[in-house]
Short mmCIF file of N, CA, C and O in Angstrom, two decimals:
data_model
loop_
_atom_site.label_atom_id
_atom_site.label_comp_id
_atom_site.label_asym_id
_atom_site.label_seq_id
_atom_site.Cartn_x
_atom_site.Cartn_y
_atom_site.Cartn_z
N UNK H 224 -3.27 33.91 -9.12
CA UNK H 224 -4.70 33.92 -8.91
C UNK H 224 -5.28 32.58 -9.34
O UNK H 224 -4.91 32.06 -10.38
N UNK H 225 -6.19 32.09 -8.56
CA UNK H 225 -6.83 30.83 -8.91
C UNK H 225 -7.94 31.02 -9.94
O UNK H 225 -8.27 30.10 -10.68
N UNK H 226 -8.54 32.21 -9.95
CA UNK H 226 -9.65 32.48 -10.85
C UNK H 226 -9.32 33.72 -11.68
O UNK H 226 -8.79 34.70 -11.18
N UNK H 227 -9.69 33.66 -12.94
CA UNK H 227 -9.40 34.77 -13.83
C UNK H 227 -10.27 35.98 -13.49
O UNK H 227 -11.49 35.86 -13.39
N UNK H 228 -9.63 37.15 -13.35
CA UNK H 228 -10.41 38.37 -13.13
C UNK H 228 -11.10 38.77 -14.44
O UNK H 228 -10.74 38.28 -15.51
N UNK H 229 -12.09 39.64 -14.36
CA UNK H 229 -12.80 40.06 -15.58
C UNK H 229 -11.92 40.98 -16.43
O UNK H 229 -11.94 42.20 -16.28
N UNK H 230 -11.13 40.38 -17.31
CA UNK H 230 -10.21 41.12 -18.18
C UNK H 230 -10.67 40.95 -19.63
O UNK H 230 -10.99 39.85 -20.05
N UNK H 231 -10.68 42.05 -20.35
CA UNK H 231 -11.00 42.02 -21.78
C UNK H 231 -9.78 41.49 -22.53
O UNK H 231 -8.76 42.19 -22.64
N UNK H 232 -9.85 40.26 -23.01
CA UNK H 232 -8.71 39.65 -23.69
C UNK H 232 -8.27 40.45 -24.90
O UNK H 232 -7.07 40.61 -25.14
N UNK H 233 -9.21 40.97 -25.66
CA UNK H 233 -8.86 41.75 -26.85
C UNK H 233 -8.02 42.98 -26.46
O UNK H 233 -7.00 43.26 -27.09
N UNK H 234 -8.44 43.67 -25.42
CA UNK H 234 -7.72 44.86 -24.96
C UNK H 234 -6.32 44.48 -24.46
O UNK H 234 -5.34 45.18 -24.75
N UNK H 235 -6.21 43.38 -23.72
CA UNK H 235 -4.92 42.95 -23.20
C UNK H 235 -3.99 42.51 -24.34
O UNK H 235 -2.80 42.83 -24.33
N UNK H 236 -4.52 41.83 -25.33
CA UNK H 236 -3.72 41.44 -26.50
C UNK H 236 -3.21 42.69 -27.22
O UNK H 236 -2.04 42.76 -27.61
N UNK H 237 -4.07 43.69 -27.38
CA UNK H 237 -3.65 44.93 -28.02
C UNK H 237 -2.54 45.61 -27.22
O UNK H 237 -1.59 46.16 -27.79
N UNK H 238 -2.63 45.58 -25.89
CA UNK H 238 -1.60 46.18 -25.04
C UNK H 238 -0.27 45.43 -25.19
O UNK H 238 0.79 46.06 -25.26
N UNK H 239 -0.32 44.11 -25.25
CA UNK H 239 0.90 43.31 -25.45
C UNK H 239 1.53 43.65 -26.80
O UNK H 239 2.75 43.82 -26.90
N UNK H 240 0.72 43.76 -27.82
CA UNK H 240 1.23 44.12 -29.15
C UNK H 240 1.88 45.51 -29.13
O UNK H 240 2.97 45.71 -29.64
N UNK H 241 1.19 46.45 -28.53
CA UNK H 241 1.66 47.83 -28.50
C UNK H 241 2.88 48.02 -27.59
O UNK H 241 3.88 48.62 -27.99
N UNK H 242 2.81 47.51 -26.37
CA UNK H 242 3.86 47.75 -25.38
C UNK H 242 5.10 46.90 -25.58
O UNK H 242 6.21 47.32 -25.25
N UNK H 243 4.93 45.68 -26.09
CA UNK H 243 6.07 44.76 -26.20
C UNK H 243 6.43 44.41 -27.64
O UNK H 243 7.43 43.71 -27.87
N UNK H 244 5.63 44.85 -28.59
CA UNK H 244 5.93 44.58 -29.99
C UNK H 244 5.80 43.12 -30.39
O UNK H 244 6.40 42.69 -31.36
N UNK H 245 5.02 42.36 -29.63
CA UNK H 245 4.82 40.94 -29.93
C UNK H 245 3.57 40.77 -30.79
O UNK H 245 2.55 41.42 -30.54
N UNK H 246 3.61 39.86 -31.76
CA UNK H 246 2.42 39.62 -32.58
C UNK H 246 1.44 38.68 -31.87
O UNK H 246 1.10 37.61 -32.36
N UNK H 247 0.97 39.10 -30.70
CA UNK H 247 0.08 38.27 -29.88
C UNK H 247 -1.26 38.06 -30.59
O UNK H 247 -1.78 38.97 -31.23
N UNK H 248 -1.80 36.83 -30.44
CA UNK H 248 -3.11 36.55 -31.04
C UNK H 248 -4.07 35.89 -30.06
O UNK H 248 -5.27 35.91 -30.28
N UNK H 249 -3.56 35.28 -28.98
CA UNK H 249 -4.45 34.61 -28.03
C UNK H 249 -3.83 34.54 -26.65
O UNK H 249 -2.60 34.50 -26.50
N UNK H 250 -4.68 34.54 -25.64
CA UNK H 250 -4.28 34.42 -24.25
C UNK H 250 -4.95 33.21 -23.63
O UNK H 250 -6.11 32.92 -23.93
N UNK H 251 -4.23 32.52 -22.74
CA UNK H 251 -4.82 31.44 -21.97
C UNK H 251 -4.50 31.69 -20.51
O UNK H 251 -3.32 31.82 -20.14
N UNK H 252 -5.52 31.80 -19.68
CA UNK H 252 -5.33 32.03 -18.26
C UNK H 252 -4.67 30.82 -17.61
O UNK H 252 -5.02 29.67 -17.91
N UNK H 253 -3.70 31.07 -16.73
CA UNK H 253 -3.00 30.02 -15.99
C UNK H 253 -3.28 30.27 -14.51
O UNK H 253 -2.84 31.29 -13.96
N UNK H 254 -4.02 29.38 -13.84
CA UNK H 254 -4.41 29.61 -12.45
C UNK H 254 -3.29 29.30 -11.45
O UNK H 254 -3.32 28.31 -10.74
N UNK H 255 -2.27 30.18 -11.42
CA UNK H 255 -1.17 30.05 -10.46
C UNK H 255 -0.91 31.40 -9.83
O UNK H 255 -1.38 32.42 -10.31
N UNK H 256 -0.14 31.40 -8.77
CA UNK H 256 0.25 32.65 -8.15
C UNK H 256 -0.77 33.13 -7.13
O UNK H 256 -1.80 32.51 -6.89
N UNK H 257 -0.46 34.29 -6.55
CA UNK H 257 -1.28 34.82 -5.48
C UNK H 257 -1.90 36.17 -5.84
O UNK H 257 -3.09 36.36 -5.71
N UNK H 258 -1.08 37.08 -6.32
CA UNK H 258 -1.56 38.44 -6.59
C UNK H 258 -1.79 38.70 -8.07
O UNK H 258 -2.77 39.32 -8.45
N UNK H 259 -0.90 38.21 -8.92
CA UNK H 259 -0.97 38.51 -10.35
C UNK H 259 -1.84 37.50 -11.09
O UNK H 259 -1.93 36.34 -10.71
N UNK H 260 -2.45 37.98 -12.17
CA UNK H 260 -3.15 37.09 -13.10
C UNK H 260 -2.10 36.66 -14.13
O UNK H 260 -1.38 37.49 -14.67
N UNK H 261 -1.99 35.36 -14.36
CA UNK H 261 -0.96 34.82 -15.26
C UNK H 261 -1.59 34.26 -16.52
O UNK H 261 -2.67 33.66 -16.47
N UNK H 262 -0.89 34.46 -17.64
CA UNK H 262 -1.38 34.00 -18.94
C UNK H 262 -0.24 33.46 -19.78
O UNK H 262 0.90 33.90 -19.65
N UNK H 263 -0.54 32.52 -20.65
CA UNK H 263 0.36 32.23 -21.74
C UNK H 263 -0.14 33.07 -22.91
O UNK H 263 -1.35 33.24 -23.10
N UNK H 264 0.80 33.62 -23.65
CA UNK H 264 0.49 34.44 -24.82
C UNK H 264 0.96 33.67 -26.04
O UNK H 264 2.13 33.31 -26.13
N UNK H 265 0.06 33.39 -26.95
CA UNK H 265 0.41 32.73 -28.21
C UNK H 265 0.49 33.79 -29.30
O UNK H 265 -0.42 34.61 -29.44
N UNK H 266 1.58 33.76 -30.07
CA UNK H 266 1.79 34.74 -31.12
C UNK H 266 1.55 34.13 -32.50
O UNK H 266 1.56 32.91 -32.66
N UNK H 267 1.35 34.98 -33.47
CA UNK H 267 1.07 34.53 -34.83
C UNK H 267 2.23 33.75 -35.45
O UNK H 267 2.02 32.95 -36.34
N UNK H 268 3.45 33.98 -34.94
CA UNK H 268 4.62 33.27 -35.47
C UNK H 268 4.88 31.94 -34.75
O UNK H 268 5.89 31.30 -34.97
N UNK H 269 3.96 31.54 -33.85
CA UNK H 269 4.09 30.28 -33.13
C UNK H 269 4.81 30.40 -31.80
O UNK H 269 4.80 29.46 -31.00
N UNK H 270 5.44 31.53 -31.54
CA UNK H 270 6.11 31.73 -30.26
C UNK H 270 5.09 31.84 -29.14
O UNK H 270 3.95 32.25 -29.36
N UNK H 271 5.51 31.44 -27.93
CA UNK H 271 4.66 31.56 -26.74
C UNK H 271 5.43 32.26 -25.64
O UNK H 271 6.64 32.07 -25.51
N UNK H 272 4.73 33.06 -24.86
CA UNK H 272 5.33 33.82 -23.77
C UNK H 272 4.48 33.67 -22.53
O UNK H 272 3.30 33.30 -22.61
N UNK H 273 5.07 34.01 -21.38
CA UNK H 273 4.35 33.99 -20.11
C UNK H 273 4.15 35.44 -19.70
O UNK H 273 5.09 36.24 -19.71
N UNK H 274 2.92 35.79 -19.35
CA UNK H 274 2.56 37.16 -18.98
C UNK H 274 1.99 37.18 -17.57
O UNK H 274 1.15 36.35 -17.23
N UNK H 275 2.49 38.12 -16.77
CA UNK H 275 1.90 38.36 -15.45
C UNK H 275 1.29 39.75 -15.46
O UNK H 275 1.96 40.72 -15.83
N UNK H 276 0.05 39.84 -15.06
CA UNK H 276 -0.65 41.12 -15.01
C UNK H 276 -1.04 41.39 -13.57
O UNK H 276 -1.73 40.59 -12.94
N UNK H 277 -0.55 42.51 -13.01
CA UNK H 277 -0.88 42.87 -11.65
C UNK H 277 -2.08 43.82 -11.67
O UNK H 277 -2.03 44.87 -12.31
N UNK H 278 -3.14 43.46 -10.97
CA UNK H 278 -4.32 44.33 -10.94
C UNK H 278 -4.04 45.60 -10.14
O UNK H 278 -3.10 45.65 -9.34
N UNK H 279 -4.85 46.60 -10.37
CA UNK H 279 -4.70 47.88 -9.67
C UNK H 279 -5.36 47.78 -8.29
O UNK H 279 -6.42 48.33 -8.05
N UNK H 280 -4.69 47.03 -7.43
CA UNK H 280 -5.13 46.87 -6.04
C UNK H 280 -3.95 47.20 -5.13
O UNK H 280 -2.83 47.40 -5.61
N UNK H 281 -4.17 47.23 -3.83
CA UNK H 281 -3.07 47.51 -2.90
C UNK H 281 -1.96 46.48 -3.06
O UNK H 281 -0.79 46.83 -3.23
N UNK H 282 -2.29 45.20 -3.05
CA UNK H 282 -1.27 44.17 -3.20
C UNK H 282 -0.67 44.15 -4.60
O UNK H 282 0.53 43.99 -4.77
N UNK H 283 -1.51 44.32 -5.62
CA UNK H 283 -1.02 44.32 -6.99
C UNK H 283 -0.04 45.45 -7.24
O UNK H 283 1.01 45.26 -7.85
N UNK H 284 -0.37 46.63 -6.76
CA UNK H 284 0.51 47.79 -6.93
C UNK H 284 1.82 47.62 -6.20
O UNK H 284 2.89 47.96 -6.71
N UNK H 285 1.77 47.05 -5.00
CA UNK H 285 2.98 46.82 -4.21
C UNK H 285 3.89 45.83 -4.92
O UNK H 285 5.10 46.04 -5.03
N UNK H 286 3.34 44.72 -5.40
CA UNK H 286 4.15 43.71 -6.08
C UNK H 286 4.72 44.25 -7.39
O UNK H 286 5.88 44.00 -7.71
N UNK H 287 3.93 44.98 -8.13
CA UNK H 287 4.41 45.54 -9.40
C UNK H 287 5.55 46.52 -9.16
O UNK H 287 6.51 46.58 -9.94
N UNK H 288 5.49 47.28 -8.06
CA UNK H 288 6.54 48.24 -7.73
C UNK H 288 7.84 47.54 -7.36
O UNK H 288 8.92 48.12 -7.49
N UNK H 289 7.78 46.30 -6.91
CA UNK H 289 8.97 45.57 -6.48
C UNK H 289 9.75 44.97 -7.65
O UNK H 289 10.87 44.49 -7.45
N UNK H 290 9.20 44.98 -8.84
CA UNK H 290 9.89 44.40 -9.99
C UNK H 290 11.22 45.11 -10.20
O UNK H 290 11.29 46.33 -10.22
N UNK H 291 12.25 44.35 -10.33
CA UNK H 291 13.55 44.92 -10.59
C UNK H 291 14.33 45.33 -9.37
O UNK H 291 15.49 45.72 -9.46
N UNK H 292 13.75 45.23 -8.20
CA UNK H 292 14.46 45.57 -6.97
C UNK H 292 15.15 44.32 -6.43
O UNK H 292 14.59 43.24 -6.44
N UNK H 293 16.33 44.51 -5.93
CA UNK H 293 17.07 43.38 -5.33
C UNK H 293 16.55 43.12 -3.94
O UNK H 293 16.23 44.03 -3.18
N UNK H 294 16.43 41.86 -3.60
CA UNK H 294 15.99 41.46 -2.26
C UNK H 294 17.13 40.77 -1.56
O UNK H 294 17.81 39.93 -2.14
N UNK H 295 17.36 41.15 -0.32
CA UNK H 295 18.45 40.55 0.46
C UNK H 295 17.88 39.70 1.56
O UNK H 295 16.91 39.99 2.16
#
């Protein structure tokens, strides 16, 4: 996505902490990609991660469902 969708950063950080067990403290939007919103995640221990968030849309749901499937 070129533009950041209206996402509550605090809520997304809490989800990253809860779902992935990462000590996330900040997000930075990265304007790349087509369907997913991309972020760098900075953690309290100095580690950084890349996060892709697929919105609940027709294209977002389709792309999220394809994760882990082999393409030939």
